[in-house]
Tab-separated table of C-alpha atoms and ligand atoms in Angstrom:
chain	number	residue	atom	x	y	z
A	1	UNK	CA	-0.027	-0.079	-0.137
A	2	UNK	CA	2.610	2.418	1.130
A	3	UNK	CA	4.545	1.189	-2.141
A	4	UNK	CA	1.606	2.245	-4.137
A	5	UNK	CA	1.007	5.513	-2.868
A	6	UNK	CA	4.684	6.236	-3.055
A	7	UNK	CA	4.618	5.231	-7.039
A	8	UNK	CA	1.410	7.672	-7.568
A	9	UNK	CA	3.384	10.758	-5.736
A	10	UNK	CA	6.618	9.899	-7.756
A	11	UNK	CA	5.187	9.304	-11.070
A	12	UNK	CA	4.180	12.644	-12.197
A	13	UNK	CA	7.704	13.901	-11.208
A	14	UNK	CA	9.487	11.410	-13.056
A	15	UNK	CA	7.692	12.423	-16.107
A	16	UNK	CA	9.907	14.995	-17.522
A	17	UNK	CA	7.325	16.925	-19.607
A	18	UNK	CA	5.454	17.460	-16.124
A	19	UNK	CA	8.769	19.108	-14.699
A	20	UNK	CA	9.345	21.629	-17.846
A	21	UNK	CA	7.614	24.682	-17.104
A	22	UNK	CA	6.595	26.692	-20.282
A	23	UNK	CA	7.635	30.199	-20.762
A	24	UNK	CA	4.821	32.001	-22.497
A	25	UNK	CA	6.404	35.275	-21.616
A	26	UNK	CA	6.815	37.917	-24.282
A	27	UNK	CA	7.911	41.736	-24.535
A	28	UNK	CA	5.093	43.835	-26.530
A	29	UNK	CA	5.827	47.437	-26.694
A	30	UNK	CA	8.446	47.552	-23.948
A	31	UNK	CA	5.477	45.615	-21.656
A	32	UNK	CA	6.795	42.767	-20.078
A	33	UNK	CA	3.569	40.392	-20.517
A	34	UNK	CA	3.159	36.890	-19.022
A	35	UNK	CA	1.749	35.404	-22.335
A	36	UNK	CA	1.072	36.564	-25.944
A	37	UNK	CA	-2.772	37.099	-25.265
A	38	UNK	CA	-4.242	40.403	-24.769
A	39	UNK	CA	-7.962	41.200	-24.641
A	40	UNK	CA	-8.524	43.465	-27.695
A	41	UNK	CA	-10.564	46.793	-27.213
A	42	UNK	CA	-14.303	45.996	-27.241
A	43	UNK	CA	-17.575	46.217	-25.173
A	44	UNK	CA	-15.937	43.598	-22.712
A	45	UNK	CA	-13.076	45.692	-21.685
A	46	UNK	CA	-15.343	49.003	-21.198
A	47	UNK	CA	-16.049	48.157	-17.618
A	48	UNK	CA	-13.856	47.243	-14.659
A	49	UNK	CA	-15.691	44.037	-14.022
A	50	UNK	CA	-14.651	42.994	-17.650
A	51	UNK	CA	-11.128	44.085	-17.242
A	52	UNK	CA	-10.949	41.975	-13.936
A	53	UNK	CA	-12.505	39.240	-15.632
A	54	UNK	CA	-10.031	39.358	-18.364
A	55	UNK	CA	-7.304	39.230	-15.812
A	56	UNK	CA	-8.590	36.440	-13.949
A	57	UNK	CA	-9.253	34.423	-16.988
A	58	UNK	CA	-5.530	34.636	-18.417
A	59	UNK	CA	-5.163	37.498	-20.400
A	60	UNK	CA	-1.898	39.077	-20.247
A	61	UNK	CA	-2.899	42.946	-21.032
A	62	UNK	CA	-6.140	44.783	-21.656
A	63	UNK	CA	-7.024	47.354	-24.408
A	64	UNK	CA	-9.757	49.494	-22.807
A	65	UNK	CA	-12.514	50.183	-24.939
A	66	UNK	CA	-12.086	52.955	-27.116
A	67	UNK	CA	-12.946	56.702	-26.452
A	68	UNK	CA	-13.674	58.434	-29.804
A	69	UNK	CA	-12.273	61.634	-30.849
A	70	UNK	CA	-15.485	63.351	-31.061
A	71	UNK	CA	-16.448	62.458	-27.321
A	72	UNK	CA	-13.527	64.410	-26.216
A	73	UNK	CA	-14.238	67.264	-28.820
A	74	UNK	CA	-18.077	67.372	-27.711
A	75	UNK	CA	-17.601	67.004	-23.948
A	76	UNK	CA	-21.194	68.113	-23.332
A	77	UNK	CA	-24.777	67.043	-24.625
A	78	UNK	CA	-25.289	70.716	-25.591
A	79	UNK	CA	-22.573	70.536	-28.037
A	80	UNK	CA	-23.944	67.555	-29.411
A	81	UNK	CA	-27.112	69.055	-30.226
A	82	UNK	CA	-25.648	72.060	-31.691
A	83	UNK	CA	-23.607	69.869	-33.897
A	84	UNK	CA	-26.711	67.729	-34.812
A	85	UNK	CA	-28.756	71.310	-35.708
A	86	UNK	CA	-25.846	72.195	-37.506
A	87	UNK	CA	-25.088	69.350	-40.346
A	88	UNK	CA	-22.479	71.630	-41.939
A	89	UNK	CA	-20.019	70.962	-38.875
A	90	UNK	CA	-20.230	67.391	-38.743
A	91	UNK	CA	-21.818	66.169	-42.095
A	92	UNK	CA	-18.820	63.681	-42.412
A	93	UNK	CA	-19.406	62.228	-38.869
A	94	UNK	CA	-23.159	61.653	-38.954
A	95	UNK	CA	-23.087	58.007	-38.114
A	96	UNK	CA	-20.723	58.555	-34.933
A	97	UNK	CA	-22.979	61.593	-33.946
A	98	UNK	CA	-25.596	58.777	-33.564
A	99	UNK	CA	-23.419	56.953	-31.501
A	100	UNK	CA	-22.322	59.850	-29.462
A	101	UNK	CA	-26.131	60.795	-29.048
A	102	UNK	CA	-26.782	57.577	-27.265
A	103	UNK	CA	-23.719	57.398	-25.173
A	104	UNK	CA	-22.400	60.539	-24.423
A	105	UNK	CA	-22.798	62.059	-20.915
A	106	UNK	CA	-21.132	65.289	-19.574
A	107	UNK	CA	-18.943	63.429	-17.487
A	108	UNK	CA	-18.300	60.792	-19.922
A	109	UNK	CA	-14.451	61.947	-20.213
A	110	UNK	CA	-13.956	61.531	-16.187
A	111	UNK	CA	-15.475	58.219	-16.183
A	112	UNK	CA	-13.236	57.183	-18.887
A	113	UNK	CA	-10.589	58.434	-17.172
A	114	UNK	CA	-11.638	56.900	-13.781
A	115	UNK	CA	-12.035	53.601	-15.574
A	116	UNK	CA	-8.077	53.597	-16.370
A	117	UNK	CA	-6.965	54.269	-12.797
A	118	UNK	CA	-9.520	51.863	-11.251
A	119	UNK	CA	-8.377	49.008	-13.719
A	120	UNK	CA	-4.447	50.066	-12.635
A	121	UNK	CA	-5.806	49.462	-8.950
A	122	UNK	CA	-7.767	46.391	-9.617
A	123	UNK	CA	-5.524	44.451	-11.743
A	124	UNK	CA	-1.609	44.110	-12.179
A	125	UNK	CA	-1.546	43.389	-15.958
A	126	UNK	CA	-0.998	46.159	-18.234
A	127	UNK	CA	-3.478	48.328	-19.219
A	128	UNK	CA	-3.542	49.858	-22.688
A	129	UNK	CA	-5.884	53.073	-23.277
A	130	UNK	CA	-7.519	53.484	-26.885
A	131	UNK	CA	-8.720	56.234	-28.490
A	132	UNK	CA	-10.663	55.785	-32.139
A	133	UNK	CA	-9.463	59.233	-33.860
A	134	UNK	CA	-10.174	60.641	-37.552
A	135	UNK	CA	-7.855	63.735	-37.517
A	136	UNK	CA	-4.934	65.057	-35.729
A	137	UNK	CA	-6.813	67.895	-34.007
A	138	UNK	CA	-7.727	69.254	-30.289
A	139	UNK	CA	-8.092	65.746	-28.792
A	140	UNK	CA	-4.390	64.917	-28.482
A	141	UNK	CA	-4.187	66.896	-25.298
A	142	UNK	CA	-6.501	63.931	-23.959
A	143	UNK	CA	-3.785	61.733	-24.330
A	144	UNK	CA	-1.720	63.181	-21.268
A	145	UNK	CA	-4.485	62.951	-19.241
A	146	UNK	CA	-4.962	59.211	-19.948
A	147	UNK	CA	-1.173	58.738	-19.320
A	148	UNK	CA	-1.576	60.550	-15.758
A	149	UNK	CA	-4.589	58.205	-14.985
A	150	UNK	CA	-1.975	55.731	-15.235
A	151	UNK	CA	-2.416	53.821	-18.799
A	152	UNK	CA	0.756	51.658	-19.476
A	153	UNK	CA	0.672	52.526	-23.084
A	154	UNK	CA	-1.933	53.912	-25.779
A	155	UNK	CA	-3.303	52.554	-28.836
A	156	UNK	CA	-4.522	54.834	-31.397
A	157	UNK	CA	-7.225	53.371	-33.788
A	158	UNK	CA	-6.826	55.874	-36.499
A	159	UNK	CA	-10.253	55.746	-38.558
A	160	UNK	CA	-9.635	57.238	-41.926
A	161	UNK	CA	-12.108	56.433	-44.384
A	162	UNK	CA	-10.508	54.670	-47.378
A	163	UNK	CA	-13.852	55.430	-49.348
A	164	UNK	CA	-13.300	59.243	-48.466
A	165	UNK	CA	-12.856	60.746	-52.260
A	166	UNK	CA	-11.797	64.134	-51.068
A	167	UNK	CA	-9.233	63.281	-48.723
A	168	UNK	CA	-6.161	63.360	-51.202
A	169	UNK	CA	-3.412	62.910	-48.413
A	170	UNK	CA	-4.707	59.951	-46.692
A	171	UNK	CA	-1.644	58.225	-45.531
A	172	UNK	CA	0.014	61.696	-44.516
A	173	UNK	CA	-2.668	62.017	-42.088
A	174	UNK	CA	-1.290	58.934	-40.049
A	175	UNK	CA	2.106	60.293	-39.902
A	176	UNK	CA	0.914	63.667	-38.724
A	177	UNK	CA	-1.256	62.147	-35.684
A	178	UNK	CA	1.511	60.043	-34.811
A	179	UNK	CA	4.001	62.907	-34.456
A	180	UNK	CA	1.746	65.038	-32.331
A	181	UNK	CA	0.935	62.438	-29.755
A	182	UNK	CA	4.382	61.323	-29.565
A	183	UNK	CA	5.493	64.832	-28.731
A	184	UNK	CA	3.059	64.964	-25.778
A	185	UNK	CA	3.226	61.663	-24.021
A	186	UNK	CA	6.095	59.393	-22.865
A	187	UNK	CA	4.190	56.072	-22.460
A	188	UNK	CA	4.473	53.750	-25.387
A	189	UNK	CA	1.900	54.051	-28.512
A	190	UNK	CA	0.949	51.863	-31.020
A	191	UNK	CA	-1.741	52.477	-33.852
A	192	UNK	CA	-4.385	49.924	-34.984
A	193	UNK	CA	-4.327	50.129	-38.718
A	194	UNK	CA	-6.615	48.981	-41.355
A	195	UNK	CA	-5.163	47.009	-44.446
A	196	UNK	CA	-6.441	49.890	-46.710
A	197	UNK	CA	-3.363	51.462	-47.500
A	198	UNK	CA	-1.428	52.314	-50.698
A	199	UNK	CA	1.358	49.743	-50.962
A	200	UNK	CA	0.577	48.529	-47.596
A	201	UNK	CA	4.171	46.921	-47.063
A	202	UNK	CA	5.887	50.223	-47.372
A	203	UNK	CA	3.616	52.233	-45.515
A	204	UNK	CA	3.866	49.796	-42.463
A	205	UNK	CA	7.341	49.858	-42.826
A	206	UNK	CA	7.498	53.676	-42.924
A	207	UNK	CA	5.018	53.780	-39.875
A	208	UNK	CA	7.156	51.371	-37.814
A	209	UNK	CA	10.092	54.031	-38.268
A	210	UNK	CA	8.150	56.771	-36.662
A	211	UNK	CA	8.794	56.007	-32.924
A	212	UNK	CA	5.641	53.948	-32.518
A	213	UNK	CA	6.179	50.930	-30.177
A	214	UNK	CA	3.864	48.731	-31.623
A	215	UNK	CA	1.352	48.236	-34.869
A	216	UNK	CA	-1.822	46.473	-34.545
A	217	UNK	CA	-2.628	44.784	-37.739
A	218	UNK	CA	-5.530	44.635	-38.489
A	219	UNK	CA	-8.520	46.654	-37.433
A	220	UNK	CA	-11.971	44.806	-38.494
A	221	UNK	CA	-13.985	46.814	-40.742
A	222	UNK	CA	-18.036	46.084	-40.558
A	223	UNK	CA	-18.878	44.983	-44.247
A	224	UNK	CA	-22.131	45.514	-45.278
A	225	UNK	CA	-24.589	42.976	-46.666
A	226	UNK	CA	-27.384	43.520	-49.264
A	227	UNK	CA	-30.684	41.694	-48.302
A	228	UNK	CA	-32.181	40.702	-51.911
A	229	UNK	CA	-35.527	40.345	-50.611
A	230	UNK	CA	-35.904	44.297	-49.402
A	231	UNK	CA	-32.943	45.146	-52.162
A	232	UNK	CA	-31.376	47.404	-49.391
A	233	UNK	CA	-28.184	47.254	-47.219
A	234	UNK	CA	-28.173	45.130	-44.352
A	235	UNK	CA	-26.076	44.915	-41.003
A	236	UNK	CA	-23.165	42.736	-41.481
A	237	UNK	CA	-21.855	40.325	-38.707
A	238	UNK	CA	-20.556	41.879	-35.639
A	239	UNK	CA	-18.166	39.129	-34.747
A	240	UNK	CA	-15.028	37.575	-37.161
A	241	UNK	CA	-14.958	34.345	-38.266
A	242	UNK	CA	-11.756	32.385	-38.066
A	243	UNK	CA	-11.554	32.662	-42.004
A	244	UNK	CA	-10.746	36.110	-41.406
A	245	UNK	CA	-7.518	35.589	-39.836
A	246	UNK	CA	-5.616	34.782	-43.420
A	247	UNK	CA	-4.870	38.415	-44.274
A	248	UNK	CA	-3.557	39.335	-40.835
A	249	UNK	CA	-1.422	35.863	-41.283
A	250	UNK	CA	-0.066	36.822	-44.638
A	251	UNK	CA	0.905	40.313	-43.676
A	252	UNK	CA	2.433	39.381	-40.412
A	253	UNK	CA	4.676	37.196	-42.258
A	254	UNK	CA	5.500	39.395	-44.692
A	255	UNK	CA	6.210	42.344	-42.390
A	256	UNK	CA	7.439	41.063	-38.982
A	257	UNK	CA	11.233	40.753	-39.745
A	258	UNK	CA	11.009	44.314	-41.904
A	259	UNK	CA	9.609	46.857	-39.264
A	260	UNK	CA	11.275	48.875	-36.371
A	261	UNK	CA	8.602	48.081	-33.957
A	262	UNK	CA	6.813	45.300	-32.388
A	263	UNK	CA	3.398	43.955	-34.157
A	264	UNK	CA	0.228	42.498	-32.845
A	265	UNK	CA	-2.012	40.358	-34.709
A	266	UNK	CA	-5.712	41.011	-34.578
A	267	UNK	CA	-8.834	39.734	-36.556
A	268	UNK	CA	-10.169	36.054	-36.781
A	269	UNK	CA	-7.855	34.924	-33.849
A	270	UNK	CA	-10.123	32.544	-32.098
A	271	UNK	CA	-8.201	29.533	-30.819
A	272	UNK	CA	-4.627	28.162	-29.820
A	273	UNK	CA	-3.651	26.912	-33.428
A	274	UNK	CA	-4.569	30.574	-34.371
A	275	UNK	CA	-2.252	32.252	-31.866
A	276	UNK	CA	0.470	29.824	-32.713
A	277	UNK	CA	0.460	30.553	-36.398
A	278	UNK	CA	0.668	34.155	-35.915
A	279	UNK	CA	3.568	33.660	-33.418
A	280	UNK	CA	5.231	31.633	-36.287
A	281	UNK	CA	4.367	34.574	-38.663
A	282	UNK	CA	6.373	36.641	-35.919
A	283	UNK	CA	3.559	38.440	-34.163
A	284	UNK	CA	4.561	39.815	-30.846
A	285	UNK	CA	1.146	39.294	-29.363
A	286	UNK	CA	-2.498	38.617	-30.569
A	287	UNK	CA	-5.145	40.541	-29.636
A	288	UNK	CA	-8.556	38.633	-29.417
A	289	UNK	CA	-12.247	39.843	-29.146
A	290	UNK	CA	-14.736	37.685	-30.988
A	291	UNK	CA	-13.656	34.558	-29.513
A	292	UNK	CA	-14.094	36.037	-26.144
A	293	UNK	CA	-17.565	37.393	-27.064
A	294	UNK	CA	-18.486	33.758	-28.689
A	295	UNK	CA	-17.045	31.489	-26.137
A	296	UNK	CA	-16.412	33.594	-23.270
A	297	UNK	CA	-13.558	34.580	-21.630
A	298	UNK	CA	-12.339	31.087	-20.317
A	299	UNK	CA	-11.612	30.562	-23.928
A	300	UNK	CA	-8.389	32.222	-22.787
A	301	UNK	CA	-7.202	29.331	-20.676
A	302	UNK	CA	-8.046	26.945	-23.681
A	303	UNK	CA	-6.246	29.023	-25.961
A	304	UNK	CA	-2.893	28.811	-23.476
A	305	UNK	CA	-3.321	25.234	-22.831
A	306	UNK	CA	-3.358	24.652	-26.390
A	307	UNK	CA	-0.081	26.808	-26.817
A	308	UNK	CA	1.833	24.889	-23.861
A	309	UNK	CA	0.749	21.551	-25.425
A	310	UNK	CA	2.047	22.248	-28.985
A	311	UNK	CA	5.375	24.006	-27.505
A	312	UNK	CA	5.846	20.975	-25.370
A	313	UNK	CA	5.346	18.423	-28.446
A	314	UNK	CA	7.960	20.362	-30.667
A	315	UNK	CA	10.460	20.581	-27.653
A	316	UNK	CA	10.168	24.472	-27.104
A	317	UNK	CA	10.150	26.056	-23.809
A	318	UNK	CA	10.059	29.560	-24.652
A	319	UNK	CA	8.112	31.818	-27.521
A	320	UNK	CA	11.295	33.361	-28.538
A	321	UNK	CA	12.425	29.705	-30.019
A	322	UNK	CA	10.227	29.872	-32.714
A	323	UNK	CA	8.410	33.221	-32.854
A	324	UNK	CA	8.635	34.269	-36.514
A	325	UNK	CA	10.103	30.979	-38.015
A	326	UNK	CA	7.880	30.806	-41.007
A	327	UNK	CA	8.062	34.427	-41.641
A	328	UNK	CA	11.852	33.904	-42.365
A	329	UNK	CA	10.903	31.182	-45.118
A	330	UNK	CA	8.042	33.379	-46.574
A	331	UNK	CA	8.720	36.909	-46.154
A	332	UNK	CA	11.537	37.427	-48.225
A	333	UNK	CA	9.691	36.752	-51.700
A	334	UNK	CA	6.011	35.955	-50.875
A	335	UNK	CA	4.895	36.609	-54.374
A	336	UNK	CA	7.476	33.775	-55.599
A	337	UNK	CA	6.287	31.690	-52.883
A	338	UNK	CA	2.618	31.964	-53.629
A	339	UNK	CA	3.351	31.681	-57.407
A	340	UNK	CA	5.137	28.163	-57.012
A	341	UNK	CA	2.580	26.941	-54.719
A	342	UNK	CA	-0.036	28.183	-57.326
A	343	UNK	CA	1.863	26.150	-60.008
A	344	UNK	CA	2.111	23.307	-57.774
A	345	UNK	CA	-1.413	22.762	-56.613
A	346	UNK	CA	-3.346	24.157	-59.512
A	347	UNK	CA	-1.679	23.280	-62.710
A	348	UNK	CA	-3.010	19.901	-62.923
A	349	UNK	CA	-6.697	20.331	-61.845
A	350	UNK	CA	-8.889	20.253	-65.046
B	401	FMN	C1	-18.568	44.521	-29.812
B	401	FMN	C2	-17.198	45.070	-30.233
B	401	FMN	C3	-16.594	46.274	-30.211
B	401	FMN	C4	-15.515	46.709	-30.474
B	401	FMN	N1	-14.884	48.013	-30.161
B	401	FMN	C5	-13.630	48.335	-30.406
B	401	FMN	C6	-13.402	50.090	-29.880
B	401	FMN	O1	-14.134	50.229	-29.123
B	401	FMN	N2	-12.150	50.037	-30.490
B	401	FMN	C7	-11.082	49.065	-31.138
B	401	FMN	O2	-10.184	49.712	-31.590
B	401	FMN	N3	-11.732	48.080	-31.528
B	401	FMN	C8	-12.934	47.655	-31.404
B	401	FMN	N4	-13.432	46.442	-31.727
B	401	FMN	C9	-12.536	45.805	-32.964
B	401	FMN	C10	-11.779	44.524	-31.749
B	401	FMN	O3	-10.702	45.302	-31.273
B	401	FMN	C11	-10.807	43.777	-32.816
B	401	FMN	O4	-9.781	44.283	-33.516
B	401	FMN	C12	-11.527	43.273	-33.949
B	401	FMN	O5	-13.015	42.497	-33.474
B	401	FMN	C13	-10.974	41.868	-34.601
B	401	FMN	O6	-10.484	41.187	-33.661
B	401	FMN	P1	-11.401	39.747	-33.611
B	401	FMN	O7	-11.685	39.093	-34.884
B	401	FMN	O8	-10.623	39.109	-32.443
B	401	FMN	O9	-12.901	40.270	-33.276
B	401	FMN	C14	-14.609	45.882	-31.170
B	401	FMN	C15	-14.998	44.812	-31.519
B	401	FMN	C16	-16.327	44.002	-31.307
B	401	FMN	C17	-16.567	43.070	-31.751
């Protein structure tokens, strides 16, 4: 009996993989993270309970739900009303105004800053502030307040409309906004971009050389659908599917060895396998939102388990041992690689 108990106690210790501690640590924007999973900016990170729940379930950092530039510019309800009455001022922002009309309160900004400072007291993981902006205007002073409230870093979701036919200097606006923000705050700054850039590769490289600490690729636009019965536009799906990850994966693999700042992967990342792919493509971290909504915050534990299991099977004990491995094979000449695969796979299909 005593022998059986001893075997029972000692067996797991004798098992080498049991002894091996997985190191999932990663650095992102100078922040030391315990693993590569960040809860992306969404409604789930817009409350203190939500942020605490992300930490409890294993997230390494959170990006707080964005405050909108328009909310900063139009602090009071009265100003919103004036703007509504004067469509000339905000004609380009009518959709956002609907949002503001629903949500803005006089003390909205104060609440937003309180959320940052309360989160800093309630969790030990880094808290990243987020602003959704469309111009390089008067809102920039607000980034200082976010820094003072304790944000560990700032993410700018720069939303320039690629279908704006009047905006002739689309890309230049990004550089102007970044320059202004970097002049005001000392915490690391990332931008979250869409893939609608001319010469995306060159643009991402140039953005990475501005002094930014990180670039999040990519923001997800809500794509419209058409209802053929009513023959009108209908709302698209709010949450992503896993199929949407491949553009992120491709560009992560192309860019990760070429940029001068850290890259975060976003869109369509739902499982441990998806995170592993992004790391192999060279991402420093992944940001997830839809899978948290669809599967609940406990999915973070499952993702981490999968990464550990995969690393153990491959004999890796740190992420650095395999980060960017596939990018090095693919990133040098992706067009040639894709053409070769295309010829190999499709030339015999009749
Ligand atoms: C309900 C919801 C709210 C979101 N709110 C924001 C936001 O305030 N700011 C932002 O930068 N991104 C926001 N996002 C985008 C996510 O941060 C993320 O970039 C996008 O959903 C793609 O990741 P996913 O495929 O994991 O969902 C939101 C996404 C969802 C689903």
